[in-house]
Short mmCIF file of C-alpha atoms and ligand atoms in Angstrom, two decimals:
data_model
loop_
_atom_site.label_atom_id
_atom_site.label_comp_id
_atom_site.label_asym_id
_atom_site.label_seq_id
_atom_site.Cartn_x
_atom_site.Cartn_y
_atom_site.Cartn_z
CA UNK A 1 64.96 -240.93 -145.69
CA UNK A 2 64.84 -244.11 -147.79
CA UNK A 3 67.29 -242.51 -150.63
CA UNK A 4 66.61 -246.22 -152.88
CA UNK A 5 63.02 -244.65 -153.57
CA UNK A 6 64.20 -241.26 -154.82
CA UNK A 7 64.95 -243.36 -158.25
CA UNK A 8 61.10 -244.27 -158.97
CA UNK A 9 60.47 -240.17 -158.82
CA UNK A 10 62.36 -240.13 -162.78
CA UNK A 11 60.41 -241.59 -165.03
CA UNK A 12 62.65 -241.81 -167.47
CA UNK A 13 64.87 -244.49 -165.73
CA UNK A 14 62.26 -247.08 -165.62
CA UNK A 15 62.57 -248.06 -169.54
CA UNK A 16 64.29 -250.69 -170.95
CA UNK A 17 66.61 -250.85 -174.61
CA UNK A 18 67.36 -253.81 -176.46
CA UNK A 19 66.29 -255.84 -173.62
CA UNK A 20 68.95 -253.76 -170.84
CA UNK A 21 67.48 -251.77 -168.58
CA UNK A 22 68.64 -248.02 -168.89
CA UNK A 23 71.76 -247.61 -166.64
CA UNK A 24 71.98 -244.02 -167.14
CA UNK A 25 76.09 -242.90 -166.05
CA UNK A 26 75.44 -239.32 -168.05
CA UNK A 27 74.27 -237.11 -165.65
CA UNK A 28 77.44 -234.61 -165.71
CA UNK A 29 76.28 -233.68 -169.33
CA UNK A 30 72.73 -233.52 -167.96
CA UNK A 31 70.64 -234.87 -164.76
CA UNK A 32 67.68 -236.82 -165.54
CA UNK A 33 63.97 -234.72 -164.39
CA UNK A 34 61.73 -235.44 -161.33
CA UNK A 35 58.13 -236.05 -162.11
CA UNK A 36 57.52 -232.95 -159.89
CA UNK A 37 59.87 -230.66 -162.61
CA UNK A 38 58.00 -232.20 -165.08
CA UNK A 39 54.69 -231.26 -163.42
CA UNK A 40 55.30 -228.24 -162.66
CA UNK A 41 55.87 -227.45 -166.35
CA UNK A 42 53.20 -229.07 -167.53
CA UNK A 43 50.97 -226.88 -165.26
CA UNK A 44 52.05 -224.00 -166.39
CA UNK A 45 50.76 -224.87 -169.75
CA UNK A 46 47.79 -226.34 -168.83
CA UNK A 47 46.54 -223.36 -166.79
CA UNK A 48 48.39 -220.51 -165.75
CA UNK A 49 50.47 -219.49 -169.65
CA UNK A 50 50.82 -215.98 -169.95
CA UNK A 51 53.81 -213.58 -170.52
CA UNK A 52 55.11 -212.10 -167.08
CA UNK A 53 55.47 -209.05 -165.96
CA UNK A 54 53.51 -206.77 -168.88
CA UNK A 55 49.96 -207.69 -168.71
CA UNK A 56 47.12 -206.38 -165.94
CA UNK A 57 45.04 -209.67 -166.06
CA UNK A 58 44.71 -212.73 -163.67
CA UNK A 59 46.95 -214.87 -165.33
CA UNK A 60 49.90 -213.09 -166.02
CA UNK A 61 49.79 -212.26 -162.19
CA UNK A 62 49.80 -215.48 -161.94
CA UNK A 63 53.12 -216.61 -164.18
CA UNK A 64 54.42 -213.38 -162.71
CA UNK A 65 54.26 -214.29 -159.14
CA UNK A 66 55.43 -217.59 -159.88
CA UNK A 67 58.67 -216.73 -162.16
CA UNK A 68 59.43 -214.29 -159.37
CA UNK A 69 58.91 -216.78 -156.53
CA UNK A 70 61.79 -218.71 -158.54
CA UNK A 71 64.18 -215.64 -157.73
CA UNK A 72 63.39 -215.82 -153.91
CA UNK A 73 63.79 -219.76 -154.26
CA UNK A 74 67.40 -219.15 -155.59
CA UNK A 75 68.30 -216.82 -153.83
CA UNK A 76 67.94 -218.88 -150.31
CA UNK A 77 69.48 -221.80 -152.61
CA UNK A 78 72.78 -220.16 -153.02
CA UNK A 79 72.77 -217.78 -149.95
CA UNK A 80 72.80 -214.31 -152.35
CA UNK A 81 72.43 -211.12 -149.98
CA UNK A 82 69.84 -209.59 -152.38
CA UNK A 83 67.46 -211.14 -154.79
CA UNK A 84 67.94 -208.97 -157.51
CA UNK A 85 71.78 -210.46 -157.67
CA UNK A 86 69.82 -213.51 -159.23
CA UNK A 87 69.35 -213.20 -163.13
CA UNK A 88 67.96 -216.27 -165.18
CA UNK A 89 69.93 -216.71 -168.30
CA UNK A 90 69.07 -220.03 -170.53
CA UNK A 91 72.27 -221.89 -169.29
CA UNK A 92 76.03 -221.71 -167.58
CA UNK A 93 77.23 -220.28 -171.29
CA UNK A 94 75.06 -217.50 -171.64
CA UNK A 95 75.76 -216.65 -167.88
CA UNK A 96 79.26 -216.46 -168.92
CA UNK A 97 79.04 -214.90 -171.83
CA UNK A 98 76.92 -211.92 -170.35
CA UNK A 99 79.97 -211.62 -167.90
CA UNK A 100 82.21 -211.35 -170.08
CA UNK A 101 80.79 -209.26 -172.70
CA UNK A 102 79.10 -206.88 -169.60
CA UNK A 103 83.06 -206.56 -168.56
CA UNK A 104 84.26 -204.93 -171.76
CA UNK A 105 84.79 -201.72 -170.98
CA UNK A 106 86.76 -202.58 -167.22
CA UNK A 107 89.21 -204.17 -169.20
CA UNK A 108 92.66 -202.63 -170.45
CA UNK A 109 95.08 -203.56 -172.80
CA UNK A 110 97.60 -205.80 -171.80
CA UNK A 111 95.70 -206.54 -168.63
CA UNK A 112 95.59 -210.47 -167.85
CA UNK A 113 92.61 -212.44 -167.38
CA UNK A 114 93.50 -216.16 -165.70
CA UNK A 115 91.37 -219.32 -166.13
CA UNK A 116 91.62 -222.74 -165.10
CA UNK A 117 93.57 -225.19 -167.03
CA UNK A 118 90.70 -227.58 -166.88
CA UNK A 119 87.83 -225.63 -167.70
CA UNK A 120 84.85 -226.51 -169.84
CA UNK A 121 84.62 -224.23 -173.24
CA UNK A 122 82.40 -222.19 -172.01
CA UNK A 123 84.54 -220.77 -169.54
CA UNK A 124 87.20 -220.29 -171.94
CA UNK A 125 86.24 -219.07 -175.65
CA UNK A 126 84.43 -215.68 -173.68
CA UNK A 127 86.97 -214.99 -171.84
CA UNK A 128 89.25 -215.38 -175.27
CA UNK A 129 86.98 -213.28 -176.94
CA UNK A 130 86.77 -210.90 -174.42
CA UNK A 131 90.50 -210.93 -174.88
CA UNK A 132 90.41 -210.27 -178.76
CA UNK A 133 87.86 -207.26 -177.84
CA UNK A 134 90.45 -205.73 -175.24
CA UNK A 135 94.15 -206.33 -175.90
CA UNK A 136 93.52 -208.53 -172.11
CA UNK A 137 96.01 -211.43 -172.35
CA UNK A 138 94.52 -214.95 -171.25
CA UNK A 139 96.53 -217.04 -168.87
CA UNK A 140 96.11 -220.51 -168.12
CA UNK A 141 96.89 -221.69 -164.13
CA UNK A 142 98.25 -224.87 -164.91
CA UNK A 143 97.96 -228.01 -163.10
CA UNK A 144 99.31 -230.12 -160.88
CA UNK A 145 100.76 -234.14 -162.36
CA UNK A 146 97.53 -235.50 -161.00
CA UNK A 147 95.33 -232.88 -162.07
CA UNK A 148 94.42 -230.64 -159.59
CA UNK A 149 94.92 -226.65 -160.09
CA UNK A 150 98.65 -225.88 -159.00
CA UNK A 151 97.97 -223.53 -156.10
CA UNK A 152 101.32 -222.20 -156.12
CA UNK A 153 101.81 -221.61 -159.65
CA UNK A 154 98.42 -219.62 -158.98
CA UNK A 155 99.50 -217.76 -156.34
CA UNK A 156 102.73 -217.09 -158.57
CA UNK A 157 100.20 -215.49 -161.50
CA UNK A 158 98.41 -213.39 -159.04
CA UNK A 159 101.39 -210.96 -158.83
CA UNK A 160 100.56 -209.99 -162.12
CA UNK A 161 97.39 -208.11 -160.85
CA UNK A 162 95.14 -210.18 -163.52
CA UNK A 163 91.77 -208.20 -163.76
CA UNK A 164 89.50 -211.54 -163.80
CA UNK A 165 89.85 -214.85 -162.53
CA UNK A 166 87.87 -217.46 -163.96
CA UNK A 167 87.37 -220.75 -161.94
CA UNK A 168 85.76 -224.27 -162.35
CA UNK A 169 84.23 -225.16 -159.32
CA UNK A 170 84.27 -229.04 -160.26
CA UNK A 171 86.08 -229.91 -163.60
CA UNK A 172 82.79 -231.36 -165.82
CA UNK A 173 85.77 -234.06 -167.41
CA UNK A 174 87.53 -234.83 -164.01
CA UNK A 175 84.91 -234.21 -161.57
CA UNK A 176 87.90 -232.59 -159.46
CA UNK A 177 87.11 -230.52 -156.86
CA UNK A 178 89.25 -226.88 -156.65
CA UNK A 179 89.06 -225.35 -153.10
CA UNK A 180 87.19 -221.90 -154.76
CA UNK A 181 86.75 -220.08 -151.42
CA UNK A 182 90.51 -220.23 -150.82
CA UNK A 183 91.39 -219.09 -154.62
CA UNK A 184 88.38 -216.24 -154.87
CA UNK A 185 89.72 -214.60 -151.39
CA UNK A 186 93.36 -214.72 -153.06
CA UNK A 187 92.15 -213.66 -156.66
CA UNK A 188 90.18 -210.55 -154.53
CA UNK A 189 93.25 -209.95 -152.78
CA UNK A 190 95.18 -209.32 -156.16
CA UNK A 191 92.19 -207.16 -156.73
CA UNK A 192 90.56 -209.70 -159.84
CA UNK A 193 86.90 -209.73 -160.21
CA UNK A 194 86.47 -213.81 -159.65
CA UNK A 195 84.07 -215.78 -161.76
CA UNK A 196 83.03 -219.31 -160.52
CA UNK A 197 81.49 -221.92 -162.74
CA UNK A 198 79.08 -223.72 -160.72
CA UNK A 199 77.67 -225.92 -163.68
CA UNK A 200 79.27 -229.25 -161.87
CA UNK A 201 78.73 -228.50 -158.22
CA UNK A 202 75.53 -227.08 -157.98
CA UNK A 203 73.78 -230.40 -157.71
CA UNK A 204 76.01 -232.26 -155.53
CA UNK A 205 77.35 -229.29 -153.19
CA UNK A 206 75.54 -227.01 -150.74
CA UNK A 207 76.61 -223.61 -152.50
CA UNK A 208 77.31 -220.49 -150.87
CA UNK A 209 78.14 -217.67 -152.68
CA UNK A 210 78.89 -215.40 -150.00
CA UNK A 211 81.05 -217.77 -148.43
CA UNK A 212 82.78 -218.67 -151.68
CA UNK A 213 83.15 -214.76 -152.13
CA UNK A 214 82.73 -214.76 -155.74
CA UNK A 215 81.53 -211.46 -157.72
CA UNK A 216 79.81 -214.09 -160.04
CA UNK A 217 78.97 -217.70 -159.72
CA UNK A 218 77.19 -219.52 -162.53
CA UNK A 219 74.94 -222.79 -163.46
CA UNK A 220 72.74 -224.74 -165.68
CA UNK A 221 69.25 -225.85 -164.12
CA UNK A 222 69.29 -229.35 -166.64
CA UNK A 223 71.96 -230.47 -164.55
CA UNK A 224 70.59 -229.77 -161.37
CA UNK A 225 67.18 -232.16 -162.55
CA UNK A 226 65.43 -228.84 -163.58
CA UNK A 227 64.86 -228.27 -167.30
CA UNK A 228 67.05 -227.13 -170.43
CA UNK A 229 66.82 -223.61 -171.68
CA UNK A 230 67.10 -221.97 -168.19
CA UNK A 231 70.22 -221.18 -166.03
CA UNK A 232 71.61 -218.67 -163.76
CA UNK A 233 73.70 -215.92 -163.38
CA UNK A 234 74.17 -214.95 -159.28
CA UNK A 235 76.74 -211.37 -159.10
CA UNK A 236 77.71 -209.59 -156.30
CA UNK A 237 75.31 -206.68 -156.64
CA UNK A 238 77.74 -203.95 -156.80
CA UNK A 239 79.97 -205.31 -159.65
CA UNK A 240 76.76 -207.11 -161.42
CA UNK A 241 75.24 -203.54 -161.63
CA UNK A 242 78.37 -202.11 -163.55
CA UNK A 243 78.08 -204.69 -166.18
CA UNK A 244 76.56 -203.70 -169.83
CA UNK A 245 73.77 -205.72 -171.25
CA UNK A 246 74.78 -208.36 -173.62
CA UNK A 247 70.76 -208.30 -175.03
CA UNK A 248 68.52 -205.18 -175.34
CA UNK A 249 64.93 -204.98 -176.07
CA UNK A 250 61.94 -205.35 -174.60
CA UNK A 251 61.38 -205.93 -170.83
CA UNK A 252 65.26 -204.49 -169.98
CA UNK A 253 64.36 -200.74 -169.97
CA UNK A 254 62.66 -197.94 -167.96
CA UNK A 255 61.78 -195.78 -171.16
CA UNK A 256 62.64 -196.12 -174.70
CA UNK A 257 61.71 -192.44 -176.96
CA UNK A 258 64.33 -193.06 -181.17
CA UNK A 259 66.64 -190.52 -179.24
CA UNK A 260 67.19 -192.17 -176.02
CA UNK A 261 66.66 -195.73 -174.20
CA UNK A 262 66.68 -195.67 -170.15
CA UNK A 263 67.73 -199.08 -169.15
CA UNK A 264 65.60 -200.26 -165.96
CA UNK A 265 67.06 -201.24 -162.34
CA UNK A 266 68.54 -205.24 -161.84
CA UNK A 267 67.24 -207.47 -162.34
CA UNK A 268 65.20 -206.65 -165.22
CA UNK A 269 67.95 -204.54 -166.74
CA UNK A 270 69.90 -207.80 -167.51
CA UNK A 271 66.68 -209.84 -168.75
CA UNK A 272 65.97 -208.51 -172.23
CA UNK A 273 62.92 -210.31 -173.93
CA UNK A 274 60.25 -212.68 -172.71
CA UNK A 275 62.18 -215.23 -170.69
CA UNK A 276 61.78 -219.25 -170.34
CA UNK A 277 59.08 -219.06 -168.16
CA UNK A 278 57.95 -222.53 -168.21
CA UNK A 279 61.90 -223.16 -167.61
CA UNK A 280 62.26 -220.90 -164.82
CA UNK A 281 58.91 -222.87 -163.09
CA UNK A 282 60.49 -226.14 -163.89
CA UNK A 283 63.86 -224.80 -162.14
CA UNK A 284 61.67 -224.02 -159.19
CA UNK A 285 60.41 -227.20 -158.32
CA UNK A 286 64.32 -228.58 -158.86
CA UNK A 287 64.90 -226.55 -156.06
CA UNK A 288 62.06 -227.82 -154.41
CA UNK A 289 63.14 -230.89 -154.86
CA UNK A 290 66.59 -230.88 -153.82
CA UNK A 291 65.48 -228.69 -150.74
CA UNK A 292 63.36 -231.75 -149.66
CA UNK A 293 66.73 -234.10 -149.79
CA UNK A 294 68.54 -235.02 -146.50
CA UNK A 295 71.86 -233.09 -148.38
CA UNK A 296 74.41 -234.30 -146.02
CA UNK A 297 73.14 -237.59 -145.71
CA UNK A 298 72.89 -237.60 -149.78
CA UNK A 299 76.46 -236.24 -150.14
CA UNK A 300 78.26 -238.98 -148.40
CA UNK A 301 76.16 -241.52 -150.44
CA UNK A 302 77.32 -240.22 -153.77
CA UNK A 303 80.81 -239.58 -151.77
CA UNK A 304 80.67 -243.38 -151.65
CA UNK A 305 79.92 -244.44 -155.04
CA UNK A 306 82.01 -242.49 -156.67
CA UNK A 307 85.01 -244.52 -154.44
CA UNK A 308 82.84 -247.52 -154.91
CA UNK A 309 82.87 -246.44 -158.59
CA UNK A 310 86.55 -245.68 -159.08
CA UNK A 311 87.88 -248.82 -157.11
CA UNK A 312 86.10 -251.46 -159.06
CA UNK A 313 87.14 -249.37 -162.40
CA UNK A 314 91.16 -250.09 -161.02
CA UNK A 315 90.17 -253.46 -160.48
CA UNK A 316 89.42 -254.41 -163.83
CA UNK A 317 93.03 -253.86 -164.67
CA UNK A 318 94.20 -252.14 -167.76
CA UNK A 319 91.68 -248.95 -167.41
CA UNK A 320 93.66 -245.84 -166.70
CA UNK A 321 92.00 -243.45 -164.71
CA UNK A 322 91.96 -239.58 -165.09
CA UNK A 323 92.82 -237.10 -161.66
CA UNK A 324 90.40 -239.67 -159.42
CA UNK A 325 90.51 -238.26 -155.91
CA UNK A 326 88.48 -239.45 -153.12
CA UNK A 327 87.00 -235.97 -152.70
CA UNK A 328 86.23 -235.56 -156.61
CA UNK A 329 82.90 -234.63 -157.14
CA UNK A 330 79.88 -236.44 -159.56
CA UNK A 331 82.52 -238.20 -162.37
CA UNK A 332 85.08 -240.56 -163.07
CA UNK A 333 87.24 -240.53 -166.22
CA UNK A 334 88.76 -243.04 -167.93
CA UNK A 335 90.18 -244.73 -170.96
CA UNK A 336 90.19 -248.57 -171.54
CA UNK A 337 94.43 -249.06 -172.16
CA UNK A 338 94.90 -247.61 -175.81
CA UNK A 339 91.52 -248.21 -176.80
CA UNK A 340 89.68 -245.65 -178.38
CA UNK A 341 86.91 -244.10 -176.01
CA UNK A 342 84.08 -243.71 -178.62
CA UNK A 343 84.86 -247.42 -179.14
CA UNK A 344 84.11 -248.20 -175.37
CA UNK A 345 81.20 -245.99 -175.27
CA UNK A 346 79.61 -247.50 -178.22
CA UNK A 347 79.73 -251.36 -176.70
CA UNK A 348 78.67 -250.07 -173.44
CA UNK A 349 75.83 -248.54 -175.22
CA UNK A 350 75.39 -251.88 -176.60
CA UNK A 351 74.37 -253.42 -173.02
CA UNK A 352 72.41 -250.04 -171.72
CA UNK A 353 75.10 -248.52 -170.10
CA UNK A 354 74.95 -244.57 -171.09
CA UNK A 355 78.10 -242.39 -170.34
CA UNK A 356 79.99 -239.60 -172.37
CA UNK A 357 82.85 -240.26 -174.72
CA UNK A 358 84.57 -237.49 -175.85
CA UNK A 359 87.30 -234.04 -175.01
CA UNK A 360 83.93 -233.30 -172.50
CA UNK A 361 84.40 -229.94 -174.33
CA UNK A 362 87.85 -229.59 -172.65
CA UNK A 363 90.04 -229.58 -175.57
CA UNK A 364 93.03 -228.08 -174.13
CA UNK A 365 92.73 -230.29 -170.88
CA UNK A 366 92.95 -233.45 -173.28
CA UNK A 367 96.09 -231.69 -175.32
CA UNK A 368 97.46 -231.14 -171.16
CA UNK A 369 97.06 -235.49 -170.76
CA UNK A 370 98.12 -236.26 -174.04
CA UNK A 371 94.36 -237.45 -174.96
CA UNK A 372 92.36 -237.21 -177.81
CA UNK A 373 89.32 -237.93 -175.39
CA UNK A 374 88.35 -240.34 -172.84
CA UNK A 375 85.35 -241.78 -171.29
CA UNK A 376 83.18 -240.18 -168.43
CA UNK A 377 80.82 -242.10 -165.55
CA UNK A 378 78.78 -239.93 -163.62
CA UNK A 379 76.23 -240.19 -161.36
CA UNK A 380 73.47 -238.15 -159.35
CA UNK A 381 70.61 -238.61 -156.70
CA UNK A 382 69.14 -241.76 -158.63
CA UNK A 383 72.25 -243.72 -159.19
CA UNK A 384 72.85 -246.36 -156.95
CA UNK A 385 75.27 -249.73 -156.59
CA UNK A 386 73.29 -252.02 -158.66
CA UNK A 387 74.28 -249.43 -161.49
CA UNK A 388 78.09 -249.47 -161.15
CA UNK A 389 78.26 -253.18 -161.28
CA UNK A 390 76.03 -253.06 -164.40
CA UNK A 391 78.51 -250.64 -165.82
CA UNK A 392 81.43 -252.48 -164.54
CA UNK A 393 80.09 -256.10 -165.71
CA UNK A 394 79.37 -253.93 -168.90
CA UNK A 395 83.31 -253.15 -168.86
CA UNK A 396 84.18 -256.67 -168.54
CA UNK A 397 82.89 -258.26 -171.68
CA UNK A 398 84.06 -254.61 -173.55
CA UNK A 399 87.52 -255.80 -172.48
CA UNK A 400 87.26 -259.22 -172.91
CA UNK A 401 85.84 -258.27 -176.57
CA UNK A 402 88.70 -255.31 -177.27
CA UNK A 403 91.95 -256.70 -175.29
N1 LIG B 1 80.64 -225.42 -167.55
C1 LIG B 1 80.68 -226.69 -167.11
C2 LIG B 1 81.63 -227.05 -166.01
C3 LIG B 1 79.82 -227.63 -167.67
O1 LIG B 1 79.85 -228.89 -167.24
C4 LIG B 1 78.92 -227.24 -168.69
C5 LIG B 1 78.00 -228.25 -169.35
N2 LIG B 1 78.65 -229.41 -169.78
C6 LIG B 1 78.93 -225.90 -169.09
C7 LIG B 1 79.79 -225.02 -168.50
C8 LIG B 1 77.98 -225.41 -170.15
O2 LIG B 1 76.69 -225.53 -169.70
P1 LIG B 1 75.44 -225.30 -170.67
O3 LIG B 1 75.72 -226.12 -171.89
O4 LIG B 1 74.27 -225.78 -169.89
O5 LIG B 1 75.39 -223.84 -170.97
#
């Protein structure tokens, strides 16, 4: 497959600003869409809009059979052993968030709950407010001087029998990699119910959950070139079924009488409320689309331009660069000597060059390097060479202007 014409299937990369064309190094914060996702929504619209699963006419069939078909899609995307072990949630921190909140009443006082150093927010402030519910006691697993999670000090914290583990899969600021099917079957050893936050992987990995051996692995369908407002929440079936609904209403229960609400079976028990529908059909076709993409063929391509990407950063001289490994995954991050990254990202925006200044929502990993923030590159299916020497030609005139 000629991978070079995968780029003219986004429609949104073909405009130009202030006479650049769009070099677009942001799709860690969220991918740009295939004309097929966008389709495939619009389709829905035009003909087949109904609510699911309530109505007895033609066309809610129809938006039934095809929100369903999404469930079947994701669960052969991620390997789950059952298909009600997928439930769509509107994004990675509501996934979370249901988990934790669902977990409430497993957790003791006292008991620990251990996260990962360089997680994103959203796979922190539940867990902490799980904590505040409980009496748990959070625990960071710290990391290693170039930025990987310390597997020893990891294995140290499991002897404290923590209840949950909570893992990045690939660090959204770093775009490090953590080896999760080695740290779930250690985590399940301890006896932990393991969490795995999938936001960062799921579009550049081939994920399988059962080989991971996660109870729950979660992910965002806009960064995965489906739409926003739809995500996933996969769970071992035998631990997702013990968790409490974090939303009740309509659609979650078998019978409802003012005395007494029976909640219905999974999936539907975790699905209160008419769901993103149009979402949930745009997240099919993502999978459709990524299903129809040579994978391993793709993965050493982005393999390579991310080493492409982080070698002619080092060049340039006076950029430090943030836990680059050659096995990181999607994202490069970086600061410009003492210059301040908003700064960078402003006169890169200047030339057409989009990437994410920031703490990437990873406050305590920036207090960890010292940083206020830093810059982030990443790429996906559509990037290819021609955009890293934009970006780095980009980088030569910012440093020529700041140093
Ligand atoms: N976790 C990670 C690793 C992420 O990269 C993100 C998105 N930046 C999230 C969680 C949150 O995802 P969302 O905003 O789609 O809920």
């Amino acid at each position: 497959m000629d991978l070079s014409s995968l780029r003219s299937q986004f429609p949104t990369l073909a405009q130009s600003n202030d006479g650049y064309s769009l070099c677009y190094l942001d799709t860690a914060a969220t991918s740009q869409k295939p004309q097929c996702v966008i389709d495939a929504m619009n389709q829905y619209y035009h003909l087949d809009n109904a609510n699911v699963h309530r109505a007895a006419h033609q066309l809610s069939a129809r938006a039934t059979s095809q929100y369903e078909a999404v469930r079947d899609k994701l669960q052969l995307f991620v390997n789950a052993e059952r298909r009600e072990e997928i439930i769509f949630t509107h994004g990675t921190t509501e996934s979370i968030n249901m988990v934790a909140n669902g977990l409430t009443a497993h957790i003791k006082a006292g008991t620990v709950i251990l996260i990962d150093s360089a997680a994103h927010h959203a796979n922190i402030v539940p867990w902490q407010e799980l904590a505040k519910r409980t009496g748990a006691i959070i625990k960071p697993i710290p990391l290693t001087a170039d930025c990987r999670l310390d597997v020893s000090a990891f294995d140290a914290l499991l002897s404290q029998k923590p209840a949950i583990v909570a893992l990045s899969h690939v660090s959204n600021a770093l775009g490090t990699l953590n080896p999760v099917n080695e740290l779930v079957a250690k985590a399940k050893q301890a006896g932990a119910i393991t969490l795995v936050d999938g936001a960062q992987a799921i579009a550049h990995l081939t994920v399988d959950v059962q080989a991971i051996g996660c109870d729950f692995y979660v992910f965002s369908g806009h960064k995965m070139y489906g739409p926003t407002g739809v995500g996933t929440l996969y769970g071992r079936f035998e631990v997702l079924d013990t968790l409490s609904p974090l939303m009740t209403g309509g659609e979650m229960i078998k019978s409802v009488s003012f005395e007494h609400t029976e909640f219905n079976i999974l999936p539907n028990r975790l699905e209160a409320g008419t769901p993103p529908i149009a979402e949930v059909i745009g997240l099919g076709a993502a999978i459709d689309f990524i299903n129809g993409l040579p994978r391993s063929e793709l993965h050493a391509a982005e393999q390579a331009l991310l080493i492409y990407l982080q070698h002619e950063l080092t060049a340039l001289g006076d950029v430090v660069l943030y836990g680059a490994h050659t096995d990181n995954i999607g994202a490069v991050a970086f600061n410009l000597a003492d210059e301040h990254h908003q700064d960078v990202g402003i006169l890169l925006d200047q030339q057409g060059i989009a990437v994410r200044c920031g703490h990437h929502c990873a406050m305590p990993l920036m207090q960890t390097l010292g940083l206020k923030g830093c810059c982030r590159a990443s790429i996906g299916v559509y990037t290819n060479k021609a955009d890293i020497d934009n970006f780095i030609n980009a980088m030569k005139s910012v440093k020529n202007l700041l140093l």
